Amino acid sequence: MKRILSILLLGLPMTAFAQIPQMSNDDVHKYDEKNASYYRNEIVIPGFDGYKALKCDFHIHTVFSDGSVWPNIRVQEAWMEGLDAIAMTDHIEYRPHKSIVVSDHNESFNIAKREGDKLGIIVIKGSEITRSKPLGHLNALFIKDANALDVKDPLEAIDIAEAQGAYIIWNHPGWPDNKSTFYDVHGELIKAGKIDAYEAFNYMESYPLTFDWYSEYNIAPMANTDIHGTTSGDYAVDCNWKRPMTLVFAKENTEASIREALEAKRTLAFFNGNLVGNKEYLSKLIDAALEVKAVGDRIAVTNNSDITYRMTSANALYLFPAGKTVLIKKPAEELKVENCFWGHNKNLTYKFK
Ligand SMILES: [Zn+2]
Ligand SMILES: [Zn+2]
């Protein structure tokens, strides 16, 4: 009897996911494909000041340039991994599959957009202008016709994108030569209002020297995957290792609201547990996440977000794991937040009120 009971109990969690076959005979048991396909991993990050924290990836490839998957799969990945918005940014100049996947530069977006409309994922039209350093690679988002960017002179491509109302990201400043060099051309483009954002994190890379750029040049910090393979394979998302994402603090979960927030530079770059960007946004994000209650002579700190915070004093480590409550003696001093950066080697400080 004991043995039967334990089998029953073990079986319980399984039944929560199991489905009743729609059609059964002795040859085939068929499950409902529509319901079996998708489970979404929600990412809990409370916003602030009436803004939602939208989880976005503004740099994505498909078979229409040098990626390995069809565009609709990119949207399904984003949905399953808890994102709100993605931008399709296949390379303009580098399309190794173009003799097999014959199409124009707009098609990957068109396919992804149809899937996005089905799943409720915002899909932004973009392209990657792909040149050697010093210029490097730039993503043009919110464009109307990607084909028009296919011109010889990259500066002309930027102007064409700008004329279409583009928002331009300077991609992976530290790739491919392991140097985050800020060249004259970037200074000129920023001055002319033709670079709006940059990647502090790209794929598996972090560019610490660039952590000051958002304030020095008034451009928005971002973290994007630049994914070419599958996100689940590259980031082992089932093991709680999250893909890079740009947190956008927007009024609504709409493309227009994302655009407004990007123009206002209300973003933080988030990857591998680390956040980079504006000090004020970092502080407000922690305030929105941590709930503090007095318990006896101690405080109970509940972290209501999926971001774990690591703080230190001169001789103590305070860990506030995602979704957990920690009971501690209230730290009297200001703590250094080890995973929040408002500049290169500049950590946020936090004091419990
Ligand atoms: Zn690139
Ligand atoms: Zn790319």
Coordinates of C-alpha atoms and ligand atoms in Angstrom, one line a residue:
M1 CA 0.0 0.0 0.0
K2 CA 2.8 2.4 0.9
R3 CA 4.5 1.7 -2.4
I4 CA 1.2 2.4 -4.3
L5 CA 0.8 5.7 -2.5
S6 CA 4.3 6.9 -3.3
I7 CA 3.7 6.1 -7.0
L8 CA 0.5 8.0 -6.9
L9 CA 2.2 11.0 -5.3
L10 CA 5.0 10.9 -7.7
G11 CA 2.5 10.9 -10.5
L12 CA 0.8 14.0 -9.3
P13 CA 3.0 16.8 -10.7
M14 CA 3.0 15.0 -14.1
T15 CA -0.8 15.2 -14.4
A16 CA -0.6 18.9 -14.2
F17 CA 1.0 18.9 -17.7
A18 CA -0.5 15.8 -19.1
Q19 CA -3.1 16.0 -21.8
I20 CA -6.0 13.8 -22.8
P21 CA -5.4 12.4 -26.3
Q22 CA -8.0 13.9 -28.7
M23 CA -8.0 10.8 -30.8
S24 CA -7.1 7.3 -29.7
N25 CA -7.0 4.0 -31.4
D26 CA -4.6 1.1 -31.1
D27 CA -2.3 2.6 -33.7
V28 CA -2.0 6.3 -32.7
H29 CA -2.7 8.3 -29.6
K30 CA -2.8 11.9 -30.7
Y31 CA -2.5 14.9 -28.5
D32 CA -3.8 18.4 -29.2
E33 CA -1.0 20.1 -31.0
K34 CA -2.2 23.6 -30.3
N35 CA -2.1 23.2 -26.5
A36 CA 0.9 21.0 -26.3
S37 CA 3.3 23.3 -28.2
Y38 CA 3.9 26.2 -25.8
Y39 CA 4.7 26.8 -22.2
R40 CA 5.8 30.3 -21.4
N41 CA 8.4 31.0 -18.7
E42 CA 7.3 34.3 -17.2
I43 CA 10.0 36.7 -16.1
V44 CA 9.0 38.7 -13.1
I45 CA 10.6 42.2 -13.0
P46 CA 8.4 44.9 -11.4
G47 CA 8.7 48.3 -13.1
F48 CA 8.6 51.8 -11.4
D49 CA 7.0 55.3 -11.8
G50 CA 4.1 53.7 -13.7
Y51 CA 6.4 52.1 -16.3
K52 CA 6.4 48.4 -17.0
A53 CA 9.7 46.6 -17.4
L54 CA 9.5 45.1 -20.8
K55 CA 11.9 42.4 -21.7
C56 CA 13.3 42.9 -25.2
D57 CA 15.9 41.5 -27.6
F58 CA 16.7 43.9 -30.4
H59 CA 19.3 41.8 -32.3
I60 CA 18.2 38.5 -33.9
H61 CA 19.3 36.5 -37.0
T62 CA 17.5 33.8 -39.1
V63 CA 18.3 31.7 -42.1
F64 CA 17.5 34.9 -44.2
S65 CA 21.1 36.0 -43.2
D66 CA 23.6 33.7 -41.4
G67 CA 21.3 32.3 -38.7
S68 CA 20.1 28.6 -38.5
V69 CA 16.4 28.9 -37.8
W70 CA 13.2 30.1 -39.6
P71 CA 11.9 33.5 -38.4
N72 CA 8.7 32.1 -36.8
I73 CA 10.8 30.0 -34.4
R74 CA 12.5 33.2 -33.2
V75 CA 9.1 34.5 -32.1
Q76 CA 8.2 31.1 -30.4
E77 CA 11.5 31.2 -28.5
A78 CA 10.8 34.7 -27.4
W79 CA 7.3 33.8 -26.2
M80 CA 8.5 30.7 -24.4
E81 CA 11.3 32.6 -22.7
G82 CA 9.2 35.3 -21.3
L83 CA 10.1 38.2 -23.7
D84 CA 7.7 41.0 -24.7
A85 CA 9.4 42.3 -27.9
I86 CA 12.0 41.3 -30.4
A87 CA 13.6 43.0 -33.5
M88 CA 14.4 41.0 -36.6
T89 CA 17.9 42.2 -37.7
D90 CA 19.2 40.0 -40.5
H91 CA 22.4 41.2 -42.1
I92 CA 22.0 43.3 -45.3
E93 CA 25.5 42.5 -46.7
Y94 CA 26.1 39.0 -45.3
R95 CA 23.7 36.3 -46.6
P96 CA 25.4 33.0 -47.0
H97 CA 22.2 31.1 -47.7
K98 CA 20.9 33.5 -50.3
S99 CA 21.1 31.0 -53.2
I100 CA 18.8 28.6 -51.3
V101 CA 16.6 31.0 -49.3
V102 CA 15.7 33.3 -52.1
S103 CA 14.0 36.5 -50.9
D104 CA 14.3 40.2 -50.3
H105 CA 15.5 41.8 -47.1
N106 CA 12.0 42.3 -45.7
E107 CA 10.8 38.7 -45.7
S108 CA 12.3 37.5 -42.4
F109 CA 10.4 40.3 -40.7
N110 CA 7.1 39.5 -42.6
I111 CA 7.2 35.9 -41.4
A112 CA 8.1 36.8 -37.8
K113 CA 5.5 39.5 -37.6
R114 CA 2.7 37.0 -38.6
E115 CA 3.8 34.7 -35.8
G116 CA 4.1 37.6 -33.4
D117 CA 0.5 38.7 -34.1
K118 CA -0.6 35.1 -33.2
L119 CA 1.3 34.9 -29.9
G120 CA 1.2 38.5 -28.7
I121 CA 4.9 39.2 -29.2
I122 CA 5.8 42.7 -30.6
V123 CA 8.0 42.2 -33.6
I124 CA 10.0 45.2 -34.8
K125 CA 11.3 45.6 -38.3
G126 CA 15.1 46.0 -38.5
S127 CA 18.3 45.2 -40.4
E128 CA 22.0 44.9 -39.5
I129 CA 24.3 47.1 -41.6
T130 CA 27.4 44.9 -41.5
R131 CA 30.8 46.5 -42.2
S132 CA 34.3 46.2 -40.9
K133 CA 35.7 48.4 -38.1
P134 CA 36.1 51.2 -37.5
L135 CA 32.3 51.6 -38.4
G136 CA 31.5 48.0 -37.4
H137 CA 27.9 46.7 -37.3
L138 CA 24.8 48.8 -36.7
N139 CA 21.2 47.8 -36.3
A140 CA 18.5 50.0 -37.8
L141 CA 15.2 49.4 -36.1
F142 CA 11.7 50.6 -37.0
I143 CA 12.6 50.8 -40.6
K144 CA 10.0 50.6 -43.4
D145 CA 11.9 49.0 -46.3
A146 CA 15.1 47.1 -45.6
N147 CA 15.9 46.7 -49.3
A148 CA 16.6 50.4 -49.5
L149 CA 19.6 49.9 -47.1
D150 CA 21.4 47.6 -49.6
V151 CA 23.8 50.3 -50.9
K152 CA 27.6 50.5 -51.2
D153 CA 28.3 53.3 -48.8
P154 CA 27.4 52.4 -45.2
L155 CA 27.0 56.0 -44.2
E156 CA 24.5 56.4 -47.0
A157 CA 22.7 53.3 -45.7
I158 CA 22.5 55.0 -42.3
D159 CA 21.0 58.1 -43.9
I160 CA 18.5 56.1 -45.8
A161 CA 17.5 54.3 -42.6
E162 CA 17.3 57.6 -40.8
A163 CA 15.0 59.0 -43.5
Q164 CA 12.7 56.0 -42.8
G165 CA 12.6 57.0 -39.1
A166 CA 15.2 54.5 -37.9
Y167 CA 16.5 54.1 -34.3
I168 CA 20.1 53.0 -34.6
I169 CA 22.1 50.7 -32.3
W170 CA 25.9 50.4 -32.4
N171 CA 26.3 46.6 -32.1
H172 CA 29.0 44.6 -30.1
P173 CA 31.6 47.4 -29.8
G174 CA 34.1 44.8 -28.5
W175 CA 33.8 42.4 -31.4
P176 CA 35.6 40.9 -33.4
D177 CA 39.0 42.2 -32.2
N178 CA 38.4 42.1 -28.4
K179 CA 38.8 45.9 -28.2
S180 CA 36.0 48.3 -27.4
T181 CA 37.5 51.2 -29.3
F182 CA 35.4 54.4 -29.7
Y183 CA 36.3 55.7 -33.2
D184 CA 35.9 59.2 -34.6
V185 CA 33.1 57.9 -36.9
H186 CA 31.0 56.9 -33.9
G187 CA 31.6 60.3 -32.3
E188 CA 30.4 62.0 -35.5
L189 CA 27.4 59.8 -35.9
I190 CA 26.3 60.3 -32.2
K191 CA 26.8 64.1 -32.6
A192 CA 24.6 64.0 -35.7
G193 CA 21.9 62.0 -33.8
K194 CA 22.5 58.9 -35.9
I195 CA 23.5 56.5 -33.1
D196 CA 20.8 56.2 -30.4
A197 CA 21.9 53.1 -28.4
Y198 CA 24.7 50.6 -28.0
E199 CA 25.2 47.1 -26.8
A200 CA 27.0 46.8 -23.4
F201 CA 26.3 43.1 -23.7
N202 CA 26.1 41.0 -26.9
Y203 CA 25.6 37.2 -27.1
M204 CA 28.0 35.9 -24.4
E205 CA 30.2 39.1 -24.3
S206 CA 30.3 42.0 -21.9
Y207 CA 32.1 45.2 -22.7
P208 CA 33.0 46.9 -19.3
L209 CA 34.7 49.9 -20.8
T210 CA 31.4 50.8 -22.5
F211 CA 29.5 50.9 -19.2
D212 CA 30.2 54.7 -19.1
W213 CA 29.0 55.4 -22.6
Y214 CA 25.3 55.8 -21.9
S215 CA 26.0 58.8 -19.7
E216 CA 29.0 60.2 -21.6
Y217 CA 27.3 60.2 -25.0
N218 CA 23.6 60.0 -24.0
I219 CA 22.9 56.8 -25.8
A220 CA 20.8 53.9 -24.4
P221 CA 22.5 50.8 -23.0
M222 CA 21.3 47.5 -24.3
A223 CA 21.8 43.7 -23.9
N224 CA 20.9 41.6 -26.9
T225 CA 21.5 38.0 -28.0
D226 CA 22.6 38.4 -31.6
I227 CA 21.4 34.9 -31.7
H228 CA 22.2 32.7 -34.7
G229 CA 21.6 29.1 -33.3
T230 CA 18.8 28.3 -30.9
T231 CA 18.4 30.3 -27.7
S232 CA 17.7 27.2 -25.6
G233 CA 20.9 25.6 -26.9
D234 CA 23.2 28.6 -26.5
Y235 CA 21.9 29.8 -23.2
A236 CA 20.7 26.6 -21.5
V237 CA 17.5 28.5 -20.5
D238 CA 16.1 25.5 -18.7
C239 CA 19.0 25.8 -16.3
N240 CA 17.9 29.3 -15.3
W241 CA 20.7 30.9 -17.4
K242 CA 18.9 33.7 -19.0
R243 CA 19.5 35.2 -22.5
P244 CA 20.7 38.8 -22.6
M245 CA 17.8 41.2 -22.6
T246 CA 17.3 44.9 -22.8
L247 CA 14.8 46.1 -20.1
V248 CA 12.7 48.9 -21.5
F249 CA 10.7 51.0 -19.1
A250 CA 7.6 51.7 -21.1
K251 CA 4.0 52.9 -20.3
E252 CA 2.4 50.2 -22.4
N253 CA 3.3 46.9 -24.0
T254 CA 3.1 48.4 -27.5
E255 CA 5.6 49.2 -30.3
A256 CA 4.8 52.9 -30.0
S257 CA 5.4 52.8 -26.2
I258 CA 8.7 51.0 -26.7
R259 CA 9.8 53.5 -29.2
E260 CA 9.0 56.4 -26.9
A261 CA 10.9 54.7 -24.0
L262 CA 13.9 54.1 -26.3
E263 CA 14.0 57.7 -27.4
A264 CA 13.9 58.7 -23.7
K265 CA 16.8 56.2 -23.1
R266 CA 14.8 54.5 -20.4
T267 CA 16.6 51.2 -20.7
L268 CA 18.9 48.9 -18.6
A269 CA 21.1 46.2 -20.1
F270 CA 20.7 42.8 -18.3
F271 CA 22.8 39.7 -18.7
N272 CA 24.3 37.0 -16.6
G273 CA 22.7 38.5 -13.5
N274 CA 24.3 41.9 -14.1
L275 CA 22.5 45.2 -14.8
V276 CA 24.1 48.2 -16.5
G277 CA 22.8 51.7 -16.9
N278 CA 21.4 54.8 -15.2
K279 CA 21.8 54.9 -11.4
E280 CA 18.3 56.2 -10.9
Y281 CA 16.7 53.3 -12.8
L282 CA 18.9 50.8 -11.0
S283 CA 17.9 52.1 -7.6
K284 CA 14.2 52.3 -8.5
L285 CA 14.3 48.7 -9.9
I286 CA 15.7 47.5 -6.5
D287 CA 13.1 49.5 -4.6
A288 CA 10.4 48.0 -6.7
A289 CA 11.7 44.5 -6.1
L290 CA 12.6 44.4 -2.4
E291 CA 9.9 44.5 0.2
V292 CA 11.2 45.1 3.7
K293 CA 9.4 44.3 6.9
A294 CA 10.5 44.6 10.5
V295 CA 10.5 41.2 12.3
G296 CA 11.6 41.4 16.0
D297 CA 15.1 43.0 16.0
R298 CA 15.7 42.0 12.4
I299 CA 14.3 42.8 8.9
A300 CA 12.7 40.3 6.5
V301 CA 13.6 41.2 2.9
T302 CA 11.5 39.7 0.2
N303 CA 12.8 39.8 -3.4
N304 CA 9.7 40.0 -5.5
S305 CA 11.6 39.9 -8.8
D306 CA 13.5 37.3 -10.9
I307 CA 16.8 39.3 -10.5
T308 CA 19.0 38.2 -7.6
Y309 CA 20.8 41.0 -5.9
R310 CA 24.3 40.6 -4.3
M311 CA 25.3 43.3 -1.9
T312 CA 28.4 43.6 0.2
S313 CA 29.7 45.7 3.1
A314 CA 33.3 45.9 4.3
N315 CA 33.0 42.5 5.9
A316 CA 29.7 40.9 4.9
L317 CA 27.9 39.5 1.9
Y318 CA 24.1 40.0 1.6
L319 CA 22.4 37.8 -0.9
F320 CA 18.8 38.5 -1.9
P321 CA 17.9 35.6 -4.2
A322 CA 15.1 36.0 -6.7
G323 CA 11.7 35.1 -5.2
K324 CA 13.0 34.5 -1.7
T325 CA 12.8 36.1 1.7
V326 CA 15.9 36.7 3.8
L327 CA 15.9 37.5 7.5
I328 CA 18.9 39.7 8.4
K329 CA 20.1 42.3 10.9
K330 CA 19.5 45.6 9.3
P331 CA 22.8 46.7 7.8
A332 CA 23.6 50.2 9.2
E333 CA 26.0 51.1 6.4
E334 CA 25.5 51.7 2.7
L335 CA 26.0 48.5 0.7
K336 CA 27.8 48.0 -2.6
V337 CA 25.5 46.3 -5.1
E338 CA 27.9 43.9 -6.8
N339 CA 25.7 43.1 -9.8
C340 CA 24.5 46.7 -10.6
F341 CA 26.9 49.0 -12.6
W342 CA 26.3 52.7 -13.5
G343 CA 29.7 52.9 -15.1
H344 CA 33.0 51.0 -15.6
N345 CA 34.0 49.7 -12.1
K346 CA 31.2 51.9 -10.7
N347 CA 28.8 49.9 -8.5
L348 CA 25.5 51.1 -7.3
T349 CA 25.2 51.6 -3.5
Y350 CA 22.1 50.8 -1.6
K351 CA 20.9 51.7 1.9
F352 CA 18.0 50.0 3.7
K353 CA 15.6 52.7 5.0
Ligands
ZN1 ZN 27.0 42.0 -36.0
ZN2 ZN 24.2 40.4 -35.6

